[in-house]
CSV table of C-alpha atoms and ligand atoms in Angstrom, one decimal:
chain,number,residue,atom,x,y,z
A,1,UNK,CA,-5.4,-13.3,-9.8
A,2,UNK,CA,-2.9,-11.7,-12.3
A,3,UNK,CA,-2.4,-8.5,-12.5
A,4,UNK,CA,-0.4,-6.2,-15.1
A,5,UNK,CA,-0.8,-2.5,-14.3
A,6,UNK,CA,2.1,-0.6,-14.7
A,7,UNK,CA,3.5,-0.6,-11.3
A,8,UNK,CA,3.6,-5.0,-11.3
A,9,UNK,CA,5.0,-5.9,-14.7
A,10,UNK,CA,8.2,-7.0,-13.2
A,11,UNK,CA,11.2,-8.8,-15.3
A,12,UNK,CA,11.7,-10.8,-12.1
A,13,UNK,CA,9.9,-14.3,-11.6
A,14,UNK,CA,6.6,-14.1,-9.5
A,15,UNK,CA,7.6,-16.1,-6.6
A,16,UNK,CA,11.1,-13.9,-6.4
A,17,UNK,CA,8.5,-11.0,-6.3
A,18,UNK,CA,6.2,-12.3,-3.3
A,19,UNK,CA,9.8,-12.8,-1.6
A,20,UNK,CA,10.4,-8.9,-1.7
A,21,UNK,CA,7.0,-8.7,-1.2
A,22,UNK,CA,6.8,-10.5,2.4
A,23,UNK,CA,9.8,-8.4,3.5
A,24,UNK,CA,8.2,-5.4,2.6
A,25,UNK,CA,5.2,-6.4,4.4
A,26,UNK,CA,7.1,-7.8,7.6
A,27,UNK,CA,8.9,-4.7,7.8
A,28,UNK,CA,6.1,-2.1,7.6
A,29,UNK,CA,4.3,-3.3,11.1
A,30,UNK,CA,7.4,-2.6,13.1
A,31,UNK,CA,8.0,0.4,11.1
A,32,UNK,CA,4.1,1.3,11.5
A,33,UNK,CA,4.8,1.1,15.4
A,34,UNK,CA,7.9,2.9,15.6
A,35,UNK,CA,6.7,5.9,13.8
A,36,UNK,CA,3.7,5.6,16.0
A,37,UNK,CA,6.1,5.8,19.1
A,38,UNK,CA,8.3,8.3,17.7
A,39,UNK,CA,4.6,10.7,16.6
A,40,UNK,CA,3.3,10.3,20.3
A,41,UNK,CA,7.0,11.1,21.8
A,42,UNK,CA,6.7,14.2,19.7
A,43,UNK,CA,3.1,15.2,20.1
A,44,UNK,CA,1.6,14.1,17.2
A,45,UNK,CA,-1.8,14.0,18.6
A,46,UNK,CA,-1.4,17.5,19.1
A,47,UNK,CA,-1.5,20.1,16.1
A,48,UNK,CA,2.2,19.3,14.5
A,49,UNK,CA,0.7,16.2,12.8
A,50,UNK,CA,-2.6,17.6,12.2
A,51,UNK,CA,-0.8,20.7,10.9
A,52,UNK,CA,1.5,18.6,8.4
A,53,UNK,CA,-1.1,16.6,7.4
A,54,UNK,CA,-3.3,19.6,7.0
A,55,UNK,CA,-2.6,20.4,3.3
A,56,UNK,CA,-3.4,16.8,2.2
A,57,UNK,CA,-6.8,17.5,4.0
A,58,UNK,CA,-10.1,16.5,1.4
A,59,UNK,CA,-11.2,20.0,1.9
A,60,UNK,CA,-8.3,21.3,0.4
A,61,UNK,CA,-8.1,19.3,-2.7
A,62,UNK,CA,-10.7,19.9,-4.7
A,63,UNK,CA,-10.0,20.0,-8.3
A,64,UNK,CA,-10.6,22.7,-10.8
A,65,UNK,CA,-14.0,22.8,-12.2
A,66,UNK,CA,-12.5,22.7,-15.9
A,67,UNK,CA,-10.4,19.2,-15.0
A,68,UNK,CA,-13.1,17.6,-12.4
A,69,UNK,CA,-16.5,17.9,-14.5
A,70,UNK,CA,-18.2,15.0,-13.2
A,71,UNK,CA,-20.0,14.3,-16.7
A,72,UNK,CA,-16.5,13.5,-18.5
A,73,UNK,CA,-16.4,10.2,-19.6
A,74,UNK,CA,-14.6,7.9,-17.2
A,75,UNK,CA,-11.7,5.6,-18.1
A,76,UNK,CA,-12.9,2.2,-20.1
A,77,UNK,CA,-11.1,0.4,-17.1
A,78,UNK,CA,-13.8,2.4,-14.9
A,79,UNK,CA,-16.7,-0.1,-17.0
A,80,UNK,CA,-15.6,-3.1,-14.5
A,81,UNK,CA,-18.1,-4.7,-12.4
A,82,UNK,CA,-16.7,-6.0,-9.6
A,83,UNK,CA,-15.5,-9.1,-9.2
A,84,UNK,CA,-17.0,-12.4,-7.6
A,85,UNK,CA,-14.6,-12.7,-4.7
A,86,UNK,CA,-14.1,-16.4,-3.8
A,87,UNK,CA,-16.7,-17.3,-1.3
A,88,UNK,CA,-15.6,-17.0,1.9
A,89,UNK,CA,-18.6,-18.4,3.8
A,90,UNK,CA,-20.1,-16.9,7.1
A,91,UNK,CA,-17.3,-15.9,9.0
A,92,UNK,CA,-18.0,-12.1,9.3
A,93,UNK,CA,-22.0,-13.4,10.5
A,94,UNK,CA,-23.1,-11.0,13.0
A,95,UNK,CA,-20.6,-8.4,12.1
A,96,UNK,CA,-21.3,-4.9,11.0
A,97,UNK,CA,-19.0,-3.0,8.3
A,98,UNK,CA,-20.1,1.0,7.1
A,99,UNK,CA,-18.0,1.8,4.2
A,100,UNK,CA,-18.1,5.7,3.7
A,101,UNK,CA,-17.4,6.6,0.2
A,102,UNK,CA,-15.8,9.8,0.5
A,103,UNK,CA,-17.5,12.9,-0.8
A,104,UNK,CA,-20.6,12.7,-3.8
A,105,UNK,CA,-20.2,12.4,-7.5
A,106,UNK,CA,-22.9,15.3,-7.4
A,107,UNK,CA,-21.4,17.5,-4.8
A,108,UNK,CA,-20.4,19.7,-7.8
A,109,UNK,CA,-23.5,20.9,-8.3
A,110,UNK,CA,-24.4,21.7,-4.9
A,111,UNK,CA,-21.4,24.4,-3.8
A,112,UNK,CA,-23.7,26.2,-0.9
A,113,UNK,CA,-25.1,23.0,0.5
A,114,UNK,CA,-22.0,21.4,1.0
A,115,UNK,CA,-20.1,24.7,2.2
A,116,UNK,CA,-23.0,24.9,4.8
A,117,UNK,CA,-20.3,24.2,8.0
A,118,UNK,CA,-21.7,21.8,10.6
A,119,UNK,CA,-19.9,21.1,14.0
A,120,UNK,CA,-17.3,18.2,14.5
A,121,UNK,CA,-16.5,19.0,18.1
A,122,UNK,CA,-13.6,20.8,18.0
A,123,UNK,CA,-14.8,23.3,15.8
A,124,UNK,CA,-16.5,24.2,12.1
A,125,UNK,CA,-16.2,22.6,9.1
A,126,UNK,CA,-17.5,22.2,5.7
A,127,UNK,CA,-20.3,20.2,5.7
A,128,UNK,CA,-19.2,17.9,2.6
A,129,UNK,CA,-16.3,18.5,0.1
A,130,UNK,CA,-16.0,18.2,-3.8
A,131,UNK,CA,-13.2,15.8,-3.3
A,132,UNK,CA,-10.3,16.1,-6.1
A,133,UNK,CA,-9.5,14.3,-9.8
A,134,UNK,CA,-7.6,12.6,-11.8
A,135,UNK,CA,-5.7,15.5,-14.3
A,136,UNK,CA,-7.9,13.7,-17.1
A,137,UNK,CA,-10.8,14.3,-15.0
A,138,UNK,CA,-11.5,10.8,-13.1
A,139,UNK,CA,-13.4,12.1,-10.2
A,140,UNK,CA,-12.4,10.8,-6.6
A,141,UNK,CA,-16.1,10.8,-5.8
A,142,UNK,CA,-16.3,8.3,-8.5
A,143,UNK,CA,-12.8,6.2,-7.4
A,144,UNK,CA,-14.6,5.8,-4.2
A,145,UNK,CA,-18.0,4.9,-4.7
A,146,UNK,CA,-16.2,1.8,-6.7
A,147,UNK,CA,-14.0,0.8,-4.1
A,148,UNK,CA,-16.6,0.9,-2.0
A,149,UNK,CA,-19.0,-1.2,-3.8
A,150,UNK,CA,-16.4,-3.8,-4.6
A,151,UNK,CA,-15.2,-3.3,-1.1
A,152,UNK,CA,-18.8,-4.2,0.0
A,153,UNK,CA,-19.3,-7.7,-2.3
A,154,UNK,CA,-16.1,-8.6,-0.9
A,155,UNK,CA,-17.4,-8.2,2.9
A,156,UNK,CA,-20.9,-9.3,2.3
A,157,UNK,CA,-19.3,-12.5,0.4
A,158,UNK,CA,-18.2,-13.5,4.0
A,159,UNK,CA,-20.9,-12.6,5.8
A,160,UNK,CA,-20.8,-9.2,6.8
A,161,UNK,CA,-23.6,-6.8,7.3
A,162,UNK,CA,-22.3,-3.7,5.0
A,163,UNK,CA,-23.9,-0.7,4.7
A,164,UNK,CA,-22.8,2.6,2.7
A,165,UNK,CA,-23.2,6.0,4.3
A,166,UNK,CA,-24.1,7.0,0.5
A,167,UNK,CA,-24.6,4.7,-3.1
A,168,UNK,CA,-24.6,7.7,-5.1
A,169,UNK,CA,-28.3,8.0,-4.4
A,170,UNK,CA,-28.2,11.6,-3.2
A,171,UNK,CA,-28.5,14.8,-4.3
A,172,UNK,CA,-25.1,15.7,-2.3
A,173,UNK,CA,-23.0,14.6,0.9
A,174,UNK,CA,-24.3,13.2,3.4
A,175,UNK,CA,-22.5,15.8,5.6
A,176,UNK,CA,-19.5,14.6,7.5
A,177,UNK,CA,-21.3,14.7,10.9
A,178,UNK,CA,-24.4,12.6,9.3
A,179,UNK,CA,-21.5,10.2,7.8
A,180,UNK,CA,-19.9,9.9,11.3
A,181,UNK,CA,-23.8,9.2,12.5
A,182,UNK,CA,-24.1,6.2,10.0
A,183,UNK,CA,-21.4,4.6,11.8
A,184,UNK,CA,-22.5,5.1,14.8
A,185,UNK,CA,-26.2,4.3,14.8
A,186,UNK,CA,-25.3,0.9,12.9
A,187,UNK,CA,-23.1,0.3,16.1
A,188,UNK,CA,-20.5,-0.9,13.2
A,189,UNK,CA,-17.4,-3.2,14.5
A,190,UNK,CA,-16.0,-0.9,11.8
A,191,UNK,CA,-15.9,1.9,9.3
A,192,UNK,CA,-14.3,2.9,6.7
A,193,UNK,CA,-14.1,5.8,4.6
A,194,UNK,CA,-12.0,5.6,1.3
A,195,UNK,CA,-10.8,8.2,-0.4
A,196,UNK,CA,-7.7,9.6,-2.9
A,197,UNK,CA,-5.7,12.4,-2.3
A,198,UNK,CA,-4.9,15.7,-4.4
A,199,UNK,CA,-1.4,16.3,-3.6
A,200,UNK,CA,1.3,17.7,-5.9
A,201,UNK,CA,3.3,15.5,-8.8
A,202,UNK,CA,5.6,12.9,-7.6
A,203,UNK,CA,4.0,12.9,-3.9
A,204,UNK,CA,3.2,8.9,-4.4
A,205,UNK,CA,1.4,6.2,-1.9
A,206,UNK,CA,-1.1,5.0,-0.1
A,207,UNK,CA,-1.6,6.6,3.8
A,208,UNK,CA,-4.2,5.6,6.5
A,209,UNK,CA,-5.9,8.2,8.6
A,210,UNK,CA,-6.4,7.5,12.4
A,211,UNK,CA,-8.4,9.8,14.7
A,212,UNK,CA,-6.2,11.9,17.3
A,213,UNK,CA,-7.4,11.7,20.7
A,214,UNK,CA,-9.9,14.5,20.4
A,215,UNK,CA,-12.3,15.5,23.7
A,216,UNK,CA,-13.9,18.3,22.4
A,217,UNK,CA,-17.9,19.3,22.2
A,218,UNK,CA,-19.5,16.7,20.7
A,219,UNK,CA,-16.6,15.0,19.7
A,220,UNK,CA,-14.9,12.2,22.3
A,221,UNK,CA,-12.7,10.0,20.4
A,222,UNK,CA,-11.1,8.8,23.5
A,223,UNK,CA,-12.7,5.1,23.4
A,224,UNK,CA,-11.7,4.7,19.7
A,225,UNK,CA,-8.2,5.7,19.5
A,226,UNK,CA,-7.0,2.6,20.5
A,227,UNK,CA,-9.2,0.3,18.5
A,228,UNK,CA,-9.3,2.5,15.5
A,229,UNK,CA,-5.3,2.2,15.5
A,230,UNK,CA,-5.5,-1.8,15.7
A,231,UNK,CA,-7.7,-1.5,12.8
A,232,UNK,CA,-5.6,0.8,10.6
A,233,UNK,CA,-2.3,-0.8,11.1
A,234,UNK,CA,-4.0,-4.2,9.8
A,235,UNK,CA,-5.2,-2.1,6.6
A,236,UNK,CA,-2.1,-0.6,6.4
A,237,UNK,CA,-0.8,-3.5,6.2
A,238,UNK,CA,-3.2,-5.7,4.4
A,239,UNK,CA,-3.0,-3.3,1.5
A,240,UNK,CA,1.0,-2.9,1.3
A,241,UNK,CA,0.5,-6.9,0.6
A,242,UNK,CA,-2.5,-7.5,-2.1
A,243,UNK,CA,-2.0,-4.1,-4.1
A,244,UNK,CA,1.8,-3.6,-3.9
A,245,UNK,CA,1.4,0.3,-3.5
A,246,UNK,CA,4.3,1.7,-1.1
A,247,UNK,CA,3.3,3.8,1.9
A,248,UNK,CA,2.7,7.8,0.8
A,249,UNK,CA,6.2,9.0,0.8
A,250,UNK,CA,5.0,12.2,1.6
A,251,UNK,CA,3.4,12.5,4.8
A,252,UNK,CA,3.3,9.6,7.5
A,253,UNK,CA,7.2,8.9,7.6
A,254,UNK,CA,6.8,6.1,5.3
A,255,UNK,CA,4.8,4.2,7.9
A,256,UNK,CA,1.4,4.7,5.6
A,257,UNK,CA,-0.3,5.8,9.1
A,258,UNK,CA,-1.2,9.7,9.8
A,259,UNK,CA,-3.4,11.0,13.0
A,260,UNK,CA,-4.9,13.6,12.5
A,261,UNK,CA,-8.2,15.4,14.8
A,262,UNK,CA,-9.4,17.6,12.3
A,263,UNK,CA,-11.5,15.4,10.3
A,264,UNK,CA,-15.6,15.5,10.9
A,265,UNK,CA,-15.5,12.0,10.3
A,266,UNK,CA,-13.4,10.8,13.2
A,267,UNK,CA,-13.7,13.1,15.9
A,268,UNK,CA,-17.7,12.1,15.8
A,269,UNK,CA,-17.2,8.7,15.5
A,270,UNK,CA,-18.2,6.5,18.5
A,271,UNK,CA,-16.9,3.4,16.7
A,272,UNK,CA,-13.3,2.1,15.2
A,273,UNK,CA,-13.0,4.3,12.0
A,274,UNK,CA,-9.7,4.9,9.6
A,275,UNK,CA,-9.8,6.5,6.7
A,276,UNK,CA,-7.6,5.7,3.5
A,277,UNK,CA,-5.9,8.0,1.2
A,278,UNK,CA,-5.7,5.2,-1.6
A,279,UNK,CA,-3.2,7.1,-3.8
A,280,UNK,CA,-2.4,10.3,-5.0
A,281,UNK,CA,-4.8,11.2,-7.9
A,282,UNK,CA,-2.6,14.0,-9.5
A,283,UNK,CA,0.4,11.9,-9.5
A,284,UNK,CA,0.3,10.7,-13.4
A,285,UNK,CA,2.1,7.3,-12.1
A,286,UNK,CA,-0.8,6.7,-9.1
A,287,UNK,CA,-3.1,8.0,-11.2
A,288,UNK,CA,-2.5,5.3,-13.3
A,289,UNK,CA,-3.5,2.8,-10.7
A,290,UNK,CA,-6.3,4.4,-9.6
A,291,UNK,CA,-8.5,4.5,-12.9
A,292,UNK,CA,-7.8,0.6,-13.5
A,293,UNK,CA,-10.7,-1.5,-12.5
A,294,UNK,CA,-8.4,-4.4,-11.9
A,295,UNK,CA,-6.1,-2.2,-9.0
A,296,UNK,CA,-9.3,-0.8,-7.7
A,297,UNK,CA,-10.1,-4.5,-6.7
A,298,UNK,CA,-6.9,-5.1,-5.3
A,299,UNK,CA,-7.2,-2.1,-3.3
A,300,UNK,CA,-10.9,-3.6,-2.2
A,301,UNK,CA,-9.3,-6.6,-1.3
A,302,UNK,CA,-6.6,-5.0,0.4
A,303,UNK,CA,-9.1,-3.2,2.6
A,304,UNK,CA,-11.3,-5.9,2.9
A,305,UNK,CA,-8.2,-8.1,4.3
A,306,UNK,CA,-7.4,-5.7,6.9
A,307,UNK,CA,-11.0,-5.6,7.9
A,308,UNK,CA,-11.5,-9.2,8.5
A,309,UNK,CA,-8.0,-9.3,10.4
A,310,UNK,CA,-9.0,-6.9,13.3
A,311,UNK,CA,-12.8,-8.1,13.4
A,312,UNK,CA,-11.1,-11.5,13.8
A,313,UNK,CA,-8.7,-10.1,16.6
B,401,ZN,ZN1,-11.3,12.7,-0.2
């Protein structure tokens, strides 16, 4: 498929471009590793990566209510059903996928519900978040419900038992200990929960989140860490390739990877979970990306790739 969003028209031929492209791709995995090395030499599971990370957190980027109205018309690009992915047969058979669309179009109208704080091991936290926006108003609660529904035909397409944690069907949430739950109680190979960030102008990039090694209350990431890692690195990965986007060049050290053992989501999770930061929705240029239908499948795709990598080991 062709694509012709503002970060790919490129004077230079196509197959020059996939040239770049492979480089880019073949040096992210080392570069993934080695700022993994150089996190955990440092302490990164500890609270200086958490702490960094902690301003980028969903619950601290929620948008004004004049700029994030969730009846404002979405882009036209936002109209596009996703598209038939080529069939890809059975080879996900037998293999369970939760896709967590982060936060709930309707959360907005719901402030003491989802402020309610619900336990996630190593402490309190809000039980569900408004998410950010676009500056024109494109709602991240909308950005991921699409993702995750074109993220889903893609994965079903090849077999895959998918379930959402929500469809938009709700009144608000699910909380994030009921999302972690989802997961769980599907005994999923693995889960996914998609989101954009709300960081400042010119912060740009895609980042996955991996769960720190938390052992905590309810919360026992211990078994996951490991898995959960594998599985990020591959969408980290996987993405770079099919959508282009660069690592966040604000948090992660340009590796697209982040730990971080404050998030409901992960510490709760008994299965392999990331989450991904798909862009920056106050960033005009990623913001640009992220209301066009056509990236938003890329970015499915992206995931979807990574997915099917670490399910196939
Ligand atoms: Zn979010």
């Amino acid at each position: 498929m062709s694509y012709t969003g503002p970060e790919f028209d490129s004077p230079t031929p196509r197959r020059s471009r996939r040239r770049v492209m492979t480089v880019a791709v073949a040096a992210l995995v080392p570069g993934a590793l080695l700022g993994w090395a150089v996190y955990e030499a440092v302490g990164g599971t500890g609270g200086s990566g958490g702490g960094r990370a902690e301003a980028k957190a969903p619950a601290t980027s929620r948008p004004s209510p004049s700029s994030a109205e969730p009846s404002r018309t979405t882009p036209s690009s936002d109209g596009d059903k996703p598209a038939p992915a080529p069939s890809g047969g059975d080879t996900l058979k037998g293999k369970v996928v939760v896709i967590d669309p982060g936060h709930n179009p309707h959360n907005f109208e719901h402030p003491a519900e989802i402020n309610s704080k619900v336990d996630i091991g190593t402490g309190k936290k809000e039980c569900d978040t408004t998410g950010t926006a676009t500056n024109a108003g494109y709602t991240e609660a909308e950005f991921t419900l699409d993702v995750a529904r074109r993220l889903r035909a893609v994965l079903q397409d090849q077999g895959a038992t998918v379930k959402l944690t929500q469809n938009g069907d709700r009144t608000y949430g699910p909380c994030i200990d009921e999302r972690a739950r989802i997961g769980n109680e599907a005994k999923a190979d693995a889960v996914v929960s998609i989101h954009a960030d709300g960081s400042g102008l010119g912060n740009r990039g895609f980042h996955v989140i991996l769960p720190a090694s938390v052992h905590a209350g309810a919360a026992d990431t211990r078994p996951i860490v490991a898995p959960s890692r594998e599985l990020g690195e591959r969408i980290a990965g996987s993405f770079v390739r099919v959508t282009g986007s660069a690592p966040s060049n604000y948090v992660g050290g340009g590796t697209g990877l982040v730990t971080r053992q404050d998030l409901g989501g992960l510490n709760l999770s008994t299965v392999p979970k990331v989450f991904i930061e798909c862009g920056n929705m106050r960033d005009s240029k990623d913001a640009a990306l992220l209301i066009s239908g056509a990236w938003r499948q890329k970015a499915a795709q992206g995931i979807s790739e990574g997915i099917v990598s670490f399910l196939r080991g």
